[in-house]
Amino acid sequence: MSEDIKFEIGNKAEQLLFSVFDITTNRNHYPVKFRRLSDKLQEYALDIHSDVLDANSFKTDSPLHKAKRYDLQTSAITKCNKFLSLTKYSLHAHLISFATSESWTNLVHDIKFMTLAWRKS
């Protein structure tokens, strides 16, 4: 894949990270009793961002580096699935609006499918 696409995945992961932190640190959206949920959403957003950037830093010049990159890409994809589950619950519990849910879901799906395509290449 070209460098532009990898950078685009990083940009989307960063957008997700900023949006999640902006909303989950607002007590009007996530009251204290939902602290564990907001912490997990933040953790998954951080992990997705970190895994994508770390995978991008590995060159594929050796089998070990290829394996590490593949593992990080797989980790990012798995965390995307977990994040989507928590987003679905947040919408169900009326902690976030439909628009926020749609925005997060679109970003996560973009990250997930771009990472799947990147991993396949």
PDB file of N, CA and C in Angstrom, residues 19-99:
ATOM      1  N   SER A  19     -12.301  12.462  19.342  1.00  0.00           N
ATOM      2  CA  SER A  19     -13.751  12.486  19.529  1.00  0.00           C
ATOM      3  C   SER A  19     -14.167  11.700  20.766  1.00  0.00           C
ATOM      4  N   VAL A  20     -13.579  10.522  20.946  1.00  0.00           N
ATOM      5  CA  VAL A  20     -13.919   9.695  22.102  1.00  0.00           C
ATOM      6  C   VAL A  20     -13.543  10.406  23.396  1.00  0.00           C
ATOM      7  N   PHE A  21     -12.371  10.968  23.458  1.00  0.00           N
ATOM      8  CA  PHE A  21     -11.961  11.669  24.676  1.00  0.00           C
ATOM      9  C   PHE A  21     -12.816  12.912  24.925  1.00  0.00           C
ATOM     10  N   ASP A  22     -13.158  13.636  23.871  1.00  0.00           N
ATOM     11  CA  ASP A  22     -14.006  14.824  24.045  1.00  0.00           C
ATOM     12  C   ASP A  22     -15.362  14.451  24.637  1.00  0.00           C
ATOM     13  N   ILE A  23     -15.926  13.368  24.196  1.00  0.00           N
ATOM     14  CA  ILE A  23     -17.278  13.004  24.648  1.00  0.00           C
ATOM     15  C   ILE A  23     -17.255  12.246  25.973  1.00  0.00           C
ATOM     16  N   THR A  24     -16.333  11.318  26.129  1.00  0.00           N
ATOM     17  CA  THR A  24     -16.354  10.484  27.341  1.00  0.00           C
ATOM     18  C   THR A  24     -15.852  11.218  28.585  1.00  0.00           C
ATOM     19  N   THR A  25     -15.159  12.319  28.421  1.00  0.00           N
ATOM     20  CA  THR A  25     -14.733  13.088  29.599  1.00  0.00           C
ATOM     21  C   THR A  25     -15.793  14.103  30.015  1.00  0.00           C
ATOM     22  N   ASN A  26     -16.845  14.212  29.239  1.00  0.00           N
ATOM     23  CA  ASN A  26     -17.954  15.111  29.555  1.00  0.00           C
ATOM     24  C   ASN A  26     -18.955  14.355  30.436  1.00  0.00           C
ATOM     25  N   ARG A  27     -19.116  14.789  31.666  1.00  0.00           N
ATOM     26  CA  ARG A  27     -20.000  14.095  32.620  1.00  0.00           C
ATOM     27  C   ARG A  27     -21.475  14.192  32.233  1.00  0.00           C
ATOM     28  N   ASN A  28     -21.826  15.098  31.335  1.00  0.00           N
ATOM     29  CA  ASN A  28     -23.205  15.145  30.840  1.00  0.00           C
ATOM     30  C   ASN A  28     -23.502  13.951  29.936  1.00  0.00           C
ATOM     31  N   HIS A  29     -22.478  13.450  29.257  1.00  0.00           N
ATOM     32  CA  HIS A  29     -22.646  12.271  28.398  1.00  0.00           C
ATOM     33  C   HIS A  29     -22.414  10.978  29.178  1.00  0.00           C
ATOM     34  N   TYR A  30     -21.347  10.942  29.928  1.00  0.00           N
ATOM     35  CA  TYR A  30     -20.980   9.741  30.683  1.00  0.00           C
ATOM     36  C   TYR A  30     -20.868  10.086  32.166  1.00  0.00           C
ATOM     37  N   PRO A  31     -21.990   9.958  32.907  1.00  0.00           N
ATOM     38  CA  PRO A  31     -21.940  10.226  34.350  1.00  0.00           C
ATOM     39  C   PRO A  31     -20.956   9.290  35.054  1.00  0.00           C
ATOM     40  N   VAL A  32     -20.650   9.619  36.287  1.00  0.00           N
ATOM     41  CA  VAL A  32     -19.652   8.867  37.051  1.00  0.00           C
ATOM     42  C   VAL A  32     -19.980   7.379  37.110  1.00  0.00           C
ATOM     43  N   LYS A  33     -21.258   7.025  37.175  1.00  0.00           N
ATOM     44  CA  LYS A  33     -21.614   5.609  37.278  1.00  0.00           C
ATOM     45  C   LYS A  33     -21.258   4.829  36.008  1.00  0.00           C
ATOM     46  N   PHE A  34     -20.958   5.524  34.903  1.00  0.00           N
ATOM     47  CA  PHE A  34     -20.522   4.879  33.665  1.00  0.00           C
ATOM     48  C   PHE A  34     -19.028   5.068  33.426  1.00  0.00           C
ATOM     49  N   ARG A  35     -18.304   5.319  34.492  1.00  0.00           N
ATOM     50  CA  ARG A  35     -16.867   5.576  34.393  1.00  0.00           C
ATOM     51  C   ARG A  35     -16.118   4.408  33.763  1.00  0.00           C
ATOM     52  N   ARG A  36     -16.476   3.200  34.158  1.00  0.00           N
ATOM     53  CA  ARG A  36     -15.785   2.023  33.611  1.00  0.00           C
ATOM     54  C   ARG A  36     -15.990   1.919  32.097  1.00  0.00           C
ATOM     55  N   LEU A  37     -17.195   2.192  31.648  1.00  0.00           N
ATOM     56  CA  LEU A  37     -17.491   2.166  30.220  1.00  0.00           C
ATOM     57  C   LEU A  37     -16.696   3.239  29.477  1.00  0.00           C
ATOM     58  N   SER A  38     -16.675   4.449  30.018  1.00  0.00           N
ATOM     59  CA  SER A  38     -15.929   5.520  29.353  1.00  0.00           C
ATOM     60  C   SER A  38     -14.428   5.224  29.347  1.00  0.00           C
ATOM     61  N   ASP A  39     -13.928   4.633  30.430  1.00  0.00           N
ATOM     62  CA  ASP A  39     -12.506   4.256  30.474  1.00  0.00           C
ATOM     63  C   ASP A  39     -12.171   3.222  29.398  1.00  0.00           C
ATOM     64  N   LYS A  40     -13.058   2.252  29.217  1.00  0.00           N
ATOM     65  CA  LYS A  40     -12.827   1.212  28.208  1.00  0.00           C
ATOM     66  C   LYS A  40     -12.877   1.789  26.798  1.00  0.00           C
ATOM     67  N   LEU A  41     -13.826   2.678  26.547  1.00  0.00           N
ATOM     68  CA  LEU A  41     -13.894   3.322  25.237  1.00  0.00           C
ATOM     69  C   LEU A  41     -12.602   4.091  24.950  1.00  0.00           C
ATOM     70  N   GLN A  42     -12.129   4.822  25.958  1.00  0.00           N
ATOM     71  CA  GLN A  42     -10.876   5.566  25.805  1.00  0.00           C
ATOM     72  C   GLN A  42      -9.702   4.619  25.579  1.00  0.00           C
ATOM     73  N   GLU A  43      -9.680   3.543  26.338  1.00  0.00           N
ATOM     74  CA  GLU A  43      -8.587   2.570  26.214  1.00  0.00           C
ATOM     75  C   GLU A  43      -8.561   1.954  24.819  1.00  0.00           C
ATOM     76  N   TYR A  44      -9.729   1.546  24.308  1.00  0.00           N
ATOM     77  CA  TYR A  44      -9.765   0.950  22.972  1.00  0.00           C
ATOM     78  C   TYR A  44      -9.383   1.964  21.900  1.00  0.00           C
ATOM     79  N   ALA A  45      -9.828   3.195  22.028  1.00  0.00           N
ATOM     80  CA  ALA A  45      -9.460   4.228  21.060  1.00  0.00           C
ATOM     81  C   ALA A  45      -7.946   4.462  21.071  1.00  0.00           C
ATOM     82  N   LEU A  46      -7.368   4.519  22.259  1.00  0.00           N
ATOM     83  CA  LEU A  46      -5.900   4.665  22.382  1.00  0.00           C
ATOM     84  C   LEU A  46      -5.177   3.473  21.779  1.00  0.00           C
ATOM     85  N   ASP A  47      -5.675   2.267  22.074  1.00  0.00           N
ATOM     86  CA  ASP A  47      -5.036   1.057  21.564  1.00  0.00           C
ATOM     87  C   ASP A  47      -5.122   0.953  20.045  1.00  0.00           C
ATOM     88  N   ILE A  48      -6.272   1.316  19.487  1.00  0.00           N
ATOM     89  CA  ILE A  48      -6.417   1.285  18.024  1.00  0.00           C
ATOM     90  C   ILE A  48      -5.421   2.252  17.393  1.00  0.00           C
ATOM     91  N   HIS A  49      -5.364   3.453  17.915  1.00  0.00           N
ATOM     92  CA  HIS A  49      -4.429   4.463  17.404  1.00  0.00           C
ATOM     93  C   HIS A  49      -2.988   3.968  17.531  1.00  0.00           C
ATOM     94  N   SER A  50      -2.652   3.444  18.684  1.00  0.00           N
ATOM     95  CA  SER A  50      -1.293   2.962  18.941  1.00  0.00           C
ATOM     96  C   SER A  50      -0.925   1.789  18.031  1.00  0.00           C
ATOM     97  N   ASP A  51      -1.825   0.832  17.897  1.00  0.00           N
ATOM     98  CA  ASP A  51      -1.544  -0.345  17.065  1.00  0.00           C
ATOM     99  C   ASP A  51      -1.343   0.022  15.604  1.00  0.00           C
ATOM    100  N   VAL A  52      -2.163   0.946  15.103  1.00  0.00           N
ATOM    101  CA  VAL A  52      -2.040   1.367  13.701  1.00  0.00           C
ATOM    102  C   VAL A  52      -0.704   2.075  13.477  1.00  0.00           C
ATOM    103  N   LEU A  53      -0.349   2.981  14.379  1.00  0.00           N
ATOM    104  CA  LEU A  53       0.924   3.701  14.220  1.00  0.00           C
ATOM    105  C   LEU A  53       2.123   2.771  14.392  1.00  0.00           C
ATOM    106  N   ASP A  54       2.046   1.859  15.356  1.00  0.00           N
ATOM    107  CA  ASP A  54       3.145   0.906  15.556  1.00  0.00           C
ATOM    108  C   ASP A  54       3.305  -0.022  14.358  1.00  0.00           C
ATOM    109  N   ALA A  55       2.194  -0.494  13.807  1.00  0.00           N
ATOM    110  CA  ALA A  55       2.256  -1.369  12.631  1.00  0.00           C
ATOM    111  C   ALA A  55       2.872  -0.632  11.447  1.00  0.00           C
ATOM    112  N   ASN A  56       2.566   0.633  11.323  1.00  0.00           N
ATOM    113  CA  ASN A  56       3.104   1.434  10.231  1.00  0.00           C
ATOM    114  C   ASN A  56       4.617   1.633  10.364  1.00  0.00           C
ATOM    115  N   SER A  57       5.124   1.563  11.588  1.00  0.00           N
ATOM    116  CA  SER A  57       6.558   1.799  11.789  1.00  0.00           C
ATOM    117  C   SER A  57       7.421   0.590  11.434  1.00  0.00           C
ATOM    118  N   PHE A  58       6.805  -0.585  11.316  1.00  0.00           N
ATOM    119  CA  PHE A  58       7.573  -1.782  10.963  1.00  0.00           C
ATOM    120  C   PHE A  58       7.727  -1.902   9.458  1.00  0.00           C
ATOM    121  N   LYS A  59       8.945  -2.090   9.024  1.00  0.00           N
ATOM    122  CA  LYS A  59       9.191  -2.372   7.617  1.00  0.00           C
ATOM    123  C   LYS A  59       9.000  -3.877   7.417  1.00  0.00           C
ATOM    124  N   THR A  60       8.744  -4.271   6.207  1.00  0.00           N
ATOM    125  CA  THR A  60       8.520  -5.698   5.935  1.00  0.00           C
ATOM    126  C   THR A  60       9.765  -6.339   5.334  1.00  0.00           C
ATOM    127  N   ASP A  61      10.939  -5.911   5.825  1.00  0.00           N
ATOM    128  CA  ASP A  61      12.191  -6.413   5.279  1.00  0.00           C
ATOM    129  C   ASP A  61      12.612  -7.761   5.865  1.00  0.00           C
ATOM    130  N   SER A  62      11.975  -8.185   6.935  1.00  0.00           N
ATOM    131  CA  SER A  62      12.319  -9.490   7.514  1.00  0.00           C
ATOM    132  C   SER A  62      11.036 -10.203   7.943  1.00  0.00           C
ATOM    133  N   PRO A  63      11.084 -11.520   8.004  1.00  0.00           N
ATOM    134  CA  PRO A  63       9.890 -12.269   8.429  1.00  0.00           C
ATOM    135  C   PRO A  63       9.417 -11.880   9.834  1.00  0.00           C
ATOM    136  N   LEU A  64      10.347 -11.555  10.722  1.00  0.00           N
ATOM    137  CA  LEU A  64       9.978 -11.164  12.082  1.00  0.00           C
ATOM    138  C   LEU A  64       9.198  -9.850  12.085  1.00  0.00           C
ATOM    139  N   HIS A  65       9.679  -8.889  11.304  1.00  0.00           N
ATOM    140  CA  HIS A  65       8.976  -7.605  11.210  1.00  0.00           C
ATOM    141  C   HIS A  65       7.606  -7.770  10.564  1.00  0.00           C
ATOM    142  N   LYS A  66       7.521  -8.629   9.549  1.00  0.00           N
ATOM    143  CA  LYS A  66       6.227  -8.893   8.912  1.00  0.00           C
ATOM    144  C   LYS A  66       5.248  -9.475   9.912  1.00  0.00           C
ATOM    145  N   ALA A  67       5.723 -10.416  10.723  1.00  0.00           N
ATOM    146  CA  ALA A  67       4.865 -11.060  11.722  1.00  0.00           C
ATOM    147  C   ALA A  67       4.404 -10.056  12.774  1.00  0.00           C
ATOM    148  N   LYS A  68       5.320  -9.191  13.219  1.00  0.00           N
ATOM    149  CA  LYS A  68       4.942  -8.179  14.212  1.00  0.00           C
ATOM    150  C   LYS A  68       3.912  -7.209  13.644  1.00  0.00           C
ATOM    151  N   ARG A  69       4.131  -6.780  12.409  1.00  0.00           N
ATOM    152  CA  ARG A  69       3.191  -5.865  11.761  1.00  0.00           C
ATOM    153  C   ARG A  69       1.821  -6.524  11.634  1.00  0.00           C
ATOM    154  N   TYR A  70       1.798  -7.775  11.204  1.00  0.00           N
ATOM    155  CA  TYR A  70       0.546  -8.522  11.046  1.00  0.00           C
ATOM    156  C   TYR A  70      -0.180  -8.641  12.388  1.00  0.00           C
ATOM    157  N   ASP A  71       0.573  -8.931  13.437  1.00  0.00           N
ATOM    158  CA  ASP A  71      -0.031  -9.050  14.772  1.00  0.00           C
ATOM    159  C   ASP A  71      -0.628  -7.727  15.240  1.00  0.00           C
ATOM    160  N   LEU A  72       0.062  -6.632  15.000  1.00  0.00           N
ATOM    161  CA  LEU A  72      -0.453  -5.317  15.392  1.00  0.00           C
ATOM    162  C   LEU A  72      -1.699  -4.937  14.585  1.00  0.00           C
ATOM    163  N   GLN A  73      -1.691  -5.278  13.307  1.00  0.00           N
ATOM    164  CA  GLN A  73      -2.861  -5.005  12.477  1.00  0.00           C
ATOM    165  C   GLN A  73      -4.062  -5.825  12.967  1.00  0.00           C
ATOM    166  N   THR A  74      -3.814  -7.088  13.296  1.00  0.00           N
ATOM    167  CA  THR A  74      -4.873  -7.959  13.816  1.00  0.00           C
ATOM    168  C   THR A  74      -5.393  -7.431  15.147  1.00  0.00           C
ATOM    169  N   SER A  75      -4.495  -6.953  15.991  1.00  0.00           N
ATOM    170  CA  SER A  75      -4.887  -6.382  17.273  1.00  0.00           C
ATOM    171  C   SER A  75      -5.777  -5.155  17.073  1.00  0.00           C
ATOM    172  N   ALA A  76      -5.426  -4.308  16.140  1.00  0.00           N
ATOM    173  CA  ALA A  76      -6.237  -3.115  15.858  1.00  0.00           C
ATOM    174  C   ALA A  76      -7.633  -3.513  15.382  1.00  0.00           C
ATOM    175  N   ILE A  77      -7.711  -4.513  14.531  1.00  0.00           N
ATOM    176  CA  ILE A  77      -8.998  -4.983  14.011  1.00  0.00           C
ATOM    177  C   ILE A  77      -9.861  -5.549  15.138  1.00  0.00           C
ATOM    178  N   THR A  78      -9.253  -6.335  16.016  1.00  0.00           N
ATOM    179  CA  THR A  78      -9.976  -6.908  17.149  1.00  0.00           C
ATOM    180  C   THR A  78     -10.497  -5.814  18.068  1.00  0.00           C
ATOM    181  N   LYS A  79      -9.679  -4.820  18.328  1.00  0.00           N
ATOM    182  CA  LYS A  79     -10.099  -3.725  19.209  1.00  0.00           C
ATOM    183  C   LYS A  79     -11.188  -2.882  18.554  1.00  0.00           C
ATOM    184  N   CYS A  80     -11.185  -2.800  17.245  1.00  0.00           N
ATOM    185  CA  CYS A  80     -12.273  -2.106  16.543  1.00  0.00           C
ATOM    186  C   CYS A  80     -13.604  -2.811  16.824  1.00  0.00           C
ATOM    187  N   ASN A  81     -13.587  -4.134  16.773  1.00  0.00           N
ATOM    188  CA  ASN A  81     -14.813  -4.898  17.048  1.00  0.00           C
ATOM    189  C   ASN A  81     -15.298  -4.676  18.478  1.00  0.00           C
ATOM    190  N   LYS A  82     -14.376  -4.669  19.430  1.00  0.00           N
ATOM    191  CA  LYS A  82     -14.740  -4.431  20.827  1.00  0.00           C
ATOM    192  C   LYS A  82     -15.283  -3.018  21.018  1.00  0.00           C
ATOM    193  N   PHE A  83     -14.637  -2.062  20.370  1.00  0.00           N
ATOM    194  CA  PHE A  83     -15.080  -0.671  20.461  1.00  0.00           C
ATOM    195  C   PHE A  83     -16.499  -0.519  19.905  1.00  0.00           C
ATOM    196  N   LEU A  84     -16.783  -1.190  18.799  1.00  0.00           N
ATOM    197  CA  LEU A  84     -18.120  -1.116  18.207  1.00  0.00           C
ATOM    198  C   LEU A  84     -19.186  -1.654  19.160  1.00  0.00           C
ATOM    199  N   SER A  85     -18.846  -2.694  19.883  1.00  0.00           N
ATOM    200  CA  SER A  85     -19.781  -3.257  20.870  1.00  0.00           C
ATOM    201  C   SER A  85     -20.106  -2.243  21.958  1.00  0.00           C
ATOM    202  N   LEU A  86     -19.087  -1.586  22.468  1.00  0.00           N
ATOM    203  CA  LEU A  86     -19.302  -0.595  23.527  1.00  0.00           C
ATOM    204  C   LEU A  86     -20.048   0.636  22.999  1.00  0.00           C
ATOM    205  N   THR A  87     -19.817   0.985  21.752  1.00  0.00           N
ATOM    206  CA  THR A  87     -20.541   2.097  21.141  1.00  0.00           C
ATOM    207  C   THR A  87     -22.024   1.752  21.033  1.00  0.00           C
ATOM    208  N   LYS A  88     -22.284   0.523  20.639  1.00  0.00           N
ATOM    209  CA  LYS A  88     -23.676   0.065  20.532  1.00  0.00           C
ATOM    210  C   LYS A  88     -24.372   0.140  21.892  1.00  0.00           C
ATOM    211  N   TYR A  89     -23.682  -0.282  22.944  1.00  0.00           N
ATOM    212  CA  TYR A  89     -24.277  -0.203  24.280  1.00  0.00           C
ATOM    213  C   TYR A  89     -24.477   1.254  24.712  1.00  0.00           C
ATOM    214  N   SER A  90     -23.509   2.103  24.417  1.00  0.00           N
ATOM    215  CA  SER A  90     -23.623   3.520  24.780  1.00  0.00           C
ATOM    216  C   SER A  90     -24.849   4.156  24.131  1.00  0.00           C
ATOM    217  N   LEU A  91     -25.112   3.786  22.892  1.00  0.00           N
ATOM    218  CA  LEU A  91     -26.304   4.293  22.213  1.00  0.00           C
ATOM    219  C   LEU A  91     -27.562   3.724  22.869  1.00  0.00           C
ATOM    220  N   HIS A  92     -27.531   2.441  23.170  1.00  0.00           N
ATOM    221  CA  HIS A  92     -28.659   1.775  23.825  1.00  0.00           C
ATOM    222  C   HIS A  92     -28.985   2.428  25.172  1.00  0.00           C
ATOM    223  N   ALA A  93     -27.958   2.805  25.919  1.00  0.00           N
ATOM    224  CA  ALA A  93     -28.128   3.412  27.245  1.00  0.00           C
ATOM    225  C   ALA A  93     -28.379   4.925  27.159  1.00  0.00           C
ATOM    226  N   HIS A  94     -28.494   5.451  25.942  1.00  0.00           N
ATOM    227  CA  HIS A  94     -28.752   6.879  25.701  1.00  0.00           C
ATOM    228  C   HIS A  94     -27.654   7.775  26.279  1.00  0.00           C
ATOM    229  N   LEU A  95     -26.410   7.290  26.232  1.00  0.00           N
ATOM    230  CA  LEU A  95     -25.277   8.087  26.695  1.00  0.00           C
ATOM    231  C   LEU A  95     -24.722   8.972  25.579  1.00  0.00           C
ATOM    232  N   ILE A  96     -24.922   8.522  24.345  1.00  0.00           N
ATOM    233  CA  ILE A  96     -24.478   9.291  23.180  1.00  0.00           C
ATOM    234  C   ILE A  96     -25.641   9.404  22.200  1.00  0.00           C
ATOM    235  N   SER A  97     -25.567  10.387  21.350  1.00  0.00           N
ATOM    236  CA  SER A  97     -26.616  10.582  20.347  1.00  0.00           C
ATOM    237  C   SER A  97     -26.400   9.614  19.186  1.00  0.00           C
ATOM    238  N   PHE A  98     -27.424   9.506  18.379  1.00  0.00           N
ATOM    239  CA  PHE A  98     -27.312   8.672  17.184  1.00  0.00           C
ATOM    240  C   PHE A  98     -26.227   9.214  16.257  1.00  0.00           C
ATOM    241  N   ALA A  99     -26.128  10.531  16.159  1.00  0.00           N
ATOM    242  CA  ALA A  99     -25.111  11.156  15.291  1.00  0.00           C
ATOM    243  C   ALA A  99     -23.698  10.813  15.761  1.00  0.00           C
TER     244      ALA A  99
END
